[in-house]
Amino acid sequence: LSFRSAPGPLEGGKVKVNGQVLDFSKESITQVKNKDGDVLVQIYALPNGVLRFSVPETGTEVIYDGIRILLQINNNYRGKVRGLCGTFDGEYVTDFTTPKNCIIKDPLEFAATYAIVDGTCEGPAKELNQRAKISPCYEKIVMLGDVISDVEAGRNKPRMRSPLTKMLQGGSRKPSEVGCTNHRVEIVEQPGKTCFSLRPLVSCSSKCKPTKKIEKKIDFYCVQNSSASKHWVQMTRKGANPDFSQKPANAWFNINVPERCISI
């Protein structure tokens, strides 16, 4: 795709599409169709002197005023494009992604990475292109992590519920259930080692009892007995919940977990 027109407002000119030269003007719409008669491309000049080039099938539009280009693309391309207009992923820090799929800091060097450096290349693009080759270029690394709720982490804070929420959830909790449920890291002692559940499990407080227990297969992190493991055991028995959520599970045990706790 290339444009050619006289300086100033674009009242007419020529556009080359896939090697085919087409005339455009503000008086009519130039179209490119396939053999079935479907419109592939529409080109015309707007009254304000800019060129509008659209591809209806893909939802792509190019607006050109003789100096600047505005590119608009369909949301289906979000995060799937590269080039001078950015990555279209909503993260401005990734817009300077080069053809090598890494991110460069300098905007001029970034632009030069997309330059066609041949005999027709003029200006500082050649020098900037060479500089970009030796400049630091950072790969985008996605680090995945567990999302842990307050309940899973043992931060079982009461939340205010709206009347609508209460209605949808079947009303408020019974008085006999209030303050009965805790979340504690489960400890399983084995010969020569101690195992801790990766997540705090539901438990009933001392003045409450479970209505029913459900057997669940729970992930555990086991360590050799040491001063550190003894310290974790002491912390847990005092009511703390050491964070093992980032540890790798190396054992699994079936644990009976209360379905619900009520006061005795």
GROMACS .gro file of C-alpha atoms in nm:
model
  264
    1LEU     CA    1   0.000   0.000   0.000
    2SER     CA    2   0.146   0.337  -0.101
    3PHE     CA    3   0.008   0.687  -0.156
    4ARG     CA    4   0.099   0.962  -0.399
    5SER     CA    5  -0.064   1.304  -0.409
    6ALA     CA    6   0.018   1.672  -0.444
    7PRO     CA    7   0.118   1.869  -0.129
    8GLY     CA    8  -0.166   2.015   0.074
    9PRO     CA    9  -0.520   1.882   0.127
   10LEU     CA   10  -0.578   1.551  -0.049
   11GLU     CA   11  -0.846   1.619  -0.307
   12GLY     CA   12  -0.719   1.342  -0.531
   13GLY     CA   13  -0.422   1.128  -0.613
   14LYS     CA   14  -0.308   0.773  -0.671
   15VAL     CA   15  -0.297   0.469  -0.447
   16LYS     CA   16  -0.111   0.147  -0.519
   17VAL     CA   17  -0.279  -0.162  -0.374
   18ASN     CA   18  -0.098  -0.493  -0.424
   19GLY     CA   19   0.077  -0.350  -0.729
   20GLN     CA   20  -0.240  -0.208  -0.883
   21VAL     CA   21  -0.243   0.173  -0.926
   22LEU     CA   22  -0.580   0.333  -0.851
   23ASP     CA   23  -0.701   0.693  -0.877
   24PHE     CA   24  -0.898   0.847  -0.592
   25SER     CA   25  -1.083   1.175  -0.541
   26LYS     CA   26  -1.333   1.336  -0.309
   27GLU     CA   27  -1.594   1.316  -0.584
   28SER     CA   28  -1.629   0.938  -0.584
   29ILE     CA   29  -1.541   0.618  -0.400
   30THR     CA   30  -1.280   0.390  -0.554
   31GLN     CA   31  -1.336   0.023  -0.482
   32VAL     CA   32  -1.138  -0.295  -0.527
   33LYS     CA   33  -1.351  -0.609  -0.558
   34ASN     CA   34  -1.277  -0.979  -0.578
   35LYS     CA   35  -1.405  -1.208  -0.852
   36ASP     CA   36  -1.730  -1.263  -0.661
   37GLY     CA   37  -1.801  -0.891  -0.648
   38ASP     CA   38  -1.727  -0.851  -0.277
   39VAL     CA   39  -1.570  -0.517  -0.182
   40LEU     CA   40  -1.216  -0.569  -0.058
   41VAL     CA   41  -1.100  -0.207  -0.038
   42GLN     CA   42  -1.266   0.136  -0.042
   43ILE     CA   43  -1.066   0.456  -0.108
   44TYR     CA   44  -1.185   0.815  -0.117
   45ALA     CA   45  -1.092   1.167  -0.008
   46LEU     CA   46  -1.295   1.330   0.269
   47PRO     CA   47  -1.420   1.692   0.248
   48ASN     CA   48  -1.157   1.802   0.502
   49GLY     CA   49  -0.879   1.693   0.267
   50VAL     CA   50  -0.775   1.358   0.415
   51LEU     CA   51  -0.769   1.017   0.252
   52ARG     CA   52  -0.973   0.731   0.392
   53PHE     CA   53  -0.864   0.379   0.303
   54SER     CA   54  -1.078   0.097   0.447
   55VAL     CA   55  -1.089  -0.282   0.430
   56PRO     CA   56  -1.446  -0.371   0.536
   57GLU     CA   57  -1.385  -0.744   0.573
   58THR     CA   58  -1.113  -0.702   0.836
   59GLY     CA   59  -1.237  -0.377   0.991
   60THR     CA   60  -0.912  -0.197   0.905
   61GLU     CA   61  -0.896   0.176   0.824
   62VAL     CA   62  -0.611   0.409   0.734
   63ILE     CA   63  -0.662   0.786   0.754
   64TYR     CA   64  -0.389   0.992   0.581
   65ASP     CA   65  -0.359   1.371   0.570
   66GLY     CA   66  -0.042   1.392   0.361
   67ILE     CA   67   0.186   1.397   0.668
   68ARG     CA   68   0.038   1.174   0.936
   69ILE     CA   69  -0.130   0.834   0.930
   70LEU     CA   70  -0.400   0.715   1.169
   71LEU     CA   71  -0.445   0.338   1.173
   72GLN     CA   72  -0.764   0.186   1.311
   73ILE     CA   73  -0.806  -0.191   1.331
   74ASN     CA   74  -1.065  -0.439   1.450
   75ASN     CA   75  -1.056  -0.553   1.812
   76ASN     CA   76  -0.989  -0.908   1.688
   77TYR     CA   77  -0.629  -0.796   1.628
   78ARG     CA   78  -0.575  -0.687   1.989
   79GLY     CA   79  -0.231  -0.799   2.103
   80LYS     CA   80  -0.159  -0.961   1.765
   81VAL     CA   81   0.012  -0.678   1.575
   82ARG     CA   82   0.361  -0.528   1.563
   83GLY     CA   83   0.498  -0.214   1.404
   84LEU     CA   84   0.530   0.162   1.436
   85CYS     CA   85   0.174   0.192   1.568
   86GLY     CA   86   0.240  -0.036   1.865
   87THR     CA   87   0.109  -0.372   1.980
   88PHE     CA   88  -0.257  -0.280   2.043
   89ASP     CA   89  -0.263  -0.474   2.369
   90GLY     CA   90  -0.355  -0.190   2.605
   91GLU     CA   91  -0.006  -0.179   2.759
   92TYR     CA   92   0.186   0.126   2.640
   93VAL     CA   93   0.514  -0.018   2.769
   94THR     CA   94   0.504  -0.286   2.498
   95ASP     CA   95   0.442  -0.045   2.208
   96PHE     CA   96   0.816  -0.025   2.133
   97THR     CA   97   0.832  -0.395   2.044
   98THR     CA   98   1.081  -0.450   1.762
   99PRO     CA   99   1.069  -0.708   1.479
  100LYS     CA  100   1.280  -0.932   1.707
  101ASN     CA  101   0.986  -0.933   1.953
  102CYS     CA  102   1.178  -0.753   2.226
  103ILE     CA  103   1.126  -0.403   2.367
  104ILE     CA  104   1.367  -0.116   2.307
  105LYS     CA  105   1.363   0.209   2.506
  106ASP     CA  106   1.468   0.476   2.256
  107PRO     CA  107   1.174   0.577   2.029
  108LEU     CA  108   1.399   0.680   1.738
  109GLU     CA  109   1.593   0.355   1.749
  110PHE     CA  110   1.264   0.166   1.777
  111ALA     CA  111   1.129   0.335   1.463
  112ALA     CA  112   1.452   0.260   1.278
  113THR     CA  113   1.418  -0.114   1.345
  114TYR     CA  114   1.128  -0.112   1.097
  115ALA     CA  115   1.318   0.086   0.832
  116ILE     CA  116   1.400  -0.087   0.504
  117VAL     CA  117   1.770  -0.014   0.499
  118ASP     CA  118   1.864  -0.033   0.132
  119GLY     CA  119   1.993   0.203  -0.134
  120THR     CA  120   1.677   0.413  -0.123
  121CYS     CA  121   1.696   0.471   0.253
  122GLU     CA  122   1.777   0.834   0.337
  123GLY     CA  123   1.826   1.039   0.652
  124PRO     CA  124   1.937   0.910   0.994
  125ALA     CA  125   1.746   0.580   0.970
  126LYS     CA  126   2.054   0.379   0.867
  127GLU     CA  127   2.262   0.501   1.161
  128LEU     CA  128   1.974   0.456   1.407
  129ASN     CA  129   1.910   0.107   1.272
  130GLN     CA  130   2.271   0.011   1.343
  131ARG     CA  131   2.254   0.164   1.691
  132ALA     CA  132   1.936  -0.031   1.763
  133LYS     CA  133   2.116  -0.357   1.685
  134ILE     CA  134   2.356  -0.305   1.976
  135SER     CA  135   2.115  -0.134   2.217
  136PRO     CA  136   1.961  -0.335   2.503
  137CYS     CA  137   1.640  -0.502   2.390
  138TYR     CA  138   1.424  -0.651   2.663
  139GLU     CA  139   1.205  -0.957   2.622
  140LYS     CA  140   0.855  -0.944   2.762
  141ILE     CA  141   0.824  -1.212   3.029
  142VAL     CA  142   0.484  -1.311   3.167
  143MET     CA  143   0.504  -1.438   3.525
  144LEU     CA  144   0.200  -1.630   3.643
  145GLY     CA  145   0.106  -1.640   4.009
  146ASP     CA  146  -0.168  -1.784   4.223
  147VAL     CA  147  -0.456  -1.556   4.314
  148ILE     CA  148  -0.535  -1.623   4.679
  149SER     CA  149  -0.855  -1.497   4.833
  150ASP     CA  150  -0.876  -1.359   5.186
  151VAL     CA  151  -1.056  -1.674   5.293
  152GLU     CA  152  -0.785  -1.903   5.152
  153ALA     CA  153  -0.515  -1.697   5.320
  154GLY     CA  154  -0.692  -1.711   5.653
  155ARG     CA  155  -0.800  -1.346   5.642
  156ASN     CA  156  -1.165  -1.428   5.697
  157LYS     CA  157  -1.292  -1.073   5.737
  158PRO     CA  158  -1.668  -1.019   5.759
  159ARG     CA  159  -1.808  -0.831   5.462
  160MET     CA  160  -2.110  -0.605   5.449
  161ARG     CA  161  -2.380  -0.749   5.228
  162SER     CA  162  -2.652  -0.556   5.055
  163PRO     CA  163  -3.018  -0.658   5.096
  164LEU     CA  164  -3.011  -0.791   4.739
  165THR     CA  165  -2.703  -1.003   4.811
  166LYS     CA  166  -2.865  -1.140   5.126
  167MET     CA  167  -3.176  -1.230   4.932
  168LEU     CA  168  -2.978  -1.405   4.656
  169GLN     CA  169  -2.765  -1.594   4.908
  170GLY     CA  170  -3.060  -1.705   5.115
  171GLY     CA  171  -3.052  -1.446   5.389
  172SER     CA  172  -2.797  -1.388   5.663
  173ARG     CA  173  -2.602  -1.653   5.851
  174LYS     CA  174  -2.759  -1.813   6.153
  175PRO     CA  175  -2.646  -1.679   6.493
  176SER     CA  176  -2.516  -2.027   6.580
  177GLU     CA  177  -2.266  -2.006   6.290
  178VAL     CA  178  -2.121  -1.661   6.360
  179GLY     CA  179  -1.759  -1.677   6.477
  180CYS     CA  180  -1.739  -2.055   6.443
  181THR     CA  181  -1.524  -2.089   6.133
  182ASN     CA  182  -1.146  -2.047   6.125
  183HIS     CA  183  -0.886  -2.116   5.860
  184ARG     CA  184  -0.569  -2.290   5.968
  185VAL     CA  185  -0.271  -2.451   5.799
  186GLU     CA  186  -0.303  -2.826   5.849
  187ILE     CA  187  -0.001  -3.013   5.989
  188VAL     CA  188   0.074  -3.379   5.920
  189GLU     CA  189   0.373  -3.527   6.098
  190GLN     CA  190   0.560  -3.809   5.926
  191PRO     CA  191   0.872  -4.002   6.032
  192GLY     CA  192   1.160  -3.757   6.005
  193LYS     CA  193   0.957  -3.483   5.837
  194THR     CA  194   0.666  -3.246   5.884
  195CYS     CA  195   0.409  -3.158   5.619
  196PHE     CA  196   0.211  -2.835   5.590
  197SER     CA  197  -0.095  -2.772   5.372
  198LEU     CA  198  -0.028  -2.521   5.096
  199ARG     CA  199  -0.353  -2.341   5.181
  200PRO     CA  200  -0.523  -2.283   5.517
  201LEU     CA  201  -0.813  -2.526   5.561
  202VAL     CA  202  -1.152  -2.467   5.721
  203SER     CA  203  -1.161  -2.560   6.090
  204CYS     CA  204  -1.411  -2.510   6.372
  205SER     CA  205  -1.330  -2.298   6.675
  206SER     CA  206  -1.314  -2.454   7.022
  207LYS     CA  207  -1.678  -2.375   7.108
  208CYS     CA  208  -1.815  -2.504   6.779
  209LYS     CA  209  -1.855  -2.833   6.598
  210PRO     CA  210  -1.885  -2.940   6.235
  211THR     CA  211  -2.228  -3.028   6.099
  212LYS     CA  212  -2.057  -3.270   5.862
  213LYS     CA  213  -1.707  -3.350   5.744
  214ILE     CA  214  -1.602  -3.397   5.383
  215GLU     CA  215  -1.290  -3.585   5.279
  216LYS     CA  216  -1.071  -3.385   5.043
  217LYS     CA  217  -0.737  -3.453   4.880
  218ILE     CA  218  -0.510  -3.169   4.993
  219ASP     CA  219  -0.172  -3.053   4.860
  220PHE     CA  220   0.107  -3.048   5.119
  221TYR     CA  221   0.464  -2.925   5.138
  222CYS     CA  222   0.687  -3.159   5.340
  223VAL     CA  223   1.026  -3.070   5.488
  224GLN     CA  224   1.281  -3.257   5.693
  225ASN     CA  225   1.249  -3.194   6.065
  226SER     CA  226   1.462  -2.897   6.163
  227SER     CA  227   1.455  -2.586   6.377
  228ALA     CA  228   1.270  -2.409   6.094
  229SER     CA  229   0.999  -2.676   6.073
  230LYS     CA  230   0.955  -2.666   6.452
  231HIS     CA  231   0.920  -2.289   6.435
  232TRP     CA  232   0.648  -2.319   6.169
  233VAL     CA  233   0.464  -2.575   6.381
  234GLN     CA  234   0.474  -2.345   6.683
  235MET     CA  235   0.351  -2.049   6.478
  236THR     CA  236   0.061  -2.252   6.339
  237ARG     CA  237  -0.045  -2.385   6.678
  238LYS     CA  238  -0.048  -2.031   6.814
  239GLY     CA  239  -0.297  -1.931   6.543
  240ALA     CA  240  -0.070  -1.798   6.268
  241ASN     CA  241  -0.082  -1.919   5.909
  242PRO     CA  242   0.266  -1.940   5.752
  243ASP     CA  243   0.244  -1.883   5.377
  244PHE     CA  244   0.325  -2.203   5.188
  245SER     CA  245   0.125  -2.108   4.878
  246GLN     CA  246   0.437  -2.057   4.666
  247LYS     CA  247   0.597  -2.385   4.773
  248PRO     CA  248   0.581  -2.689   4.541
  249ALA     CA  249   0.343  -2.963   4.650
  250ASN     CA  250   0.545  -3.278   4.722
  251ALA     CA  251   0.283  -3.479   4.913
  252TRP     CA  252  -0.094  -3.529   4.914
  253PHE     CA  253  -0.316  -3.643   5.202
  254ASN     CA  254  -0.687  -3.705   5.239
  255ILE     CA  255  -0.812  -3.468   5.509
  256ASN     CA  256  -1.158  -3.449   5.665
  257VAL     CA  257  -1.265  -3.085   5.635
  258PRO     CA  258  -1.577  -2.941   5.806
  259GLU     CA  259  -1.855  -2.858   5.564
  260ARG     CA  260  -1.996  -2.603   5.810
  261CYS     CA  261  -1.939  -2.510   6.174
  262ILE     CA  262  -2.207  -2.438   6.434
  263SER     CA  263  -2.188  -2.353   6.803
  264ILE     CA  264  -2.213  -2.636   7.055
   0.00000   0.00000   0.00000
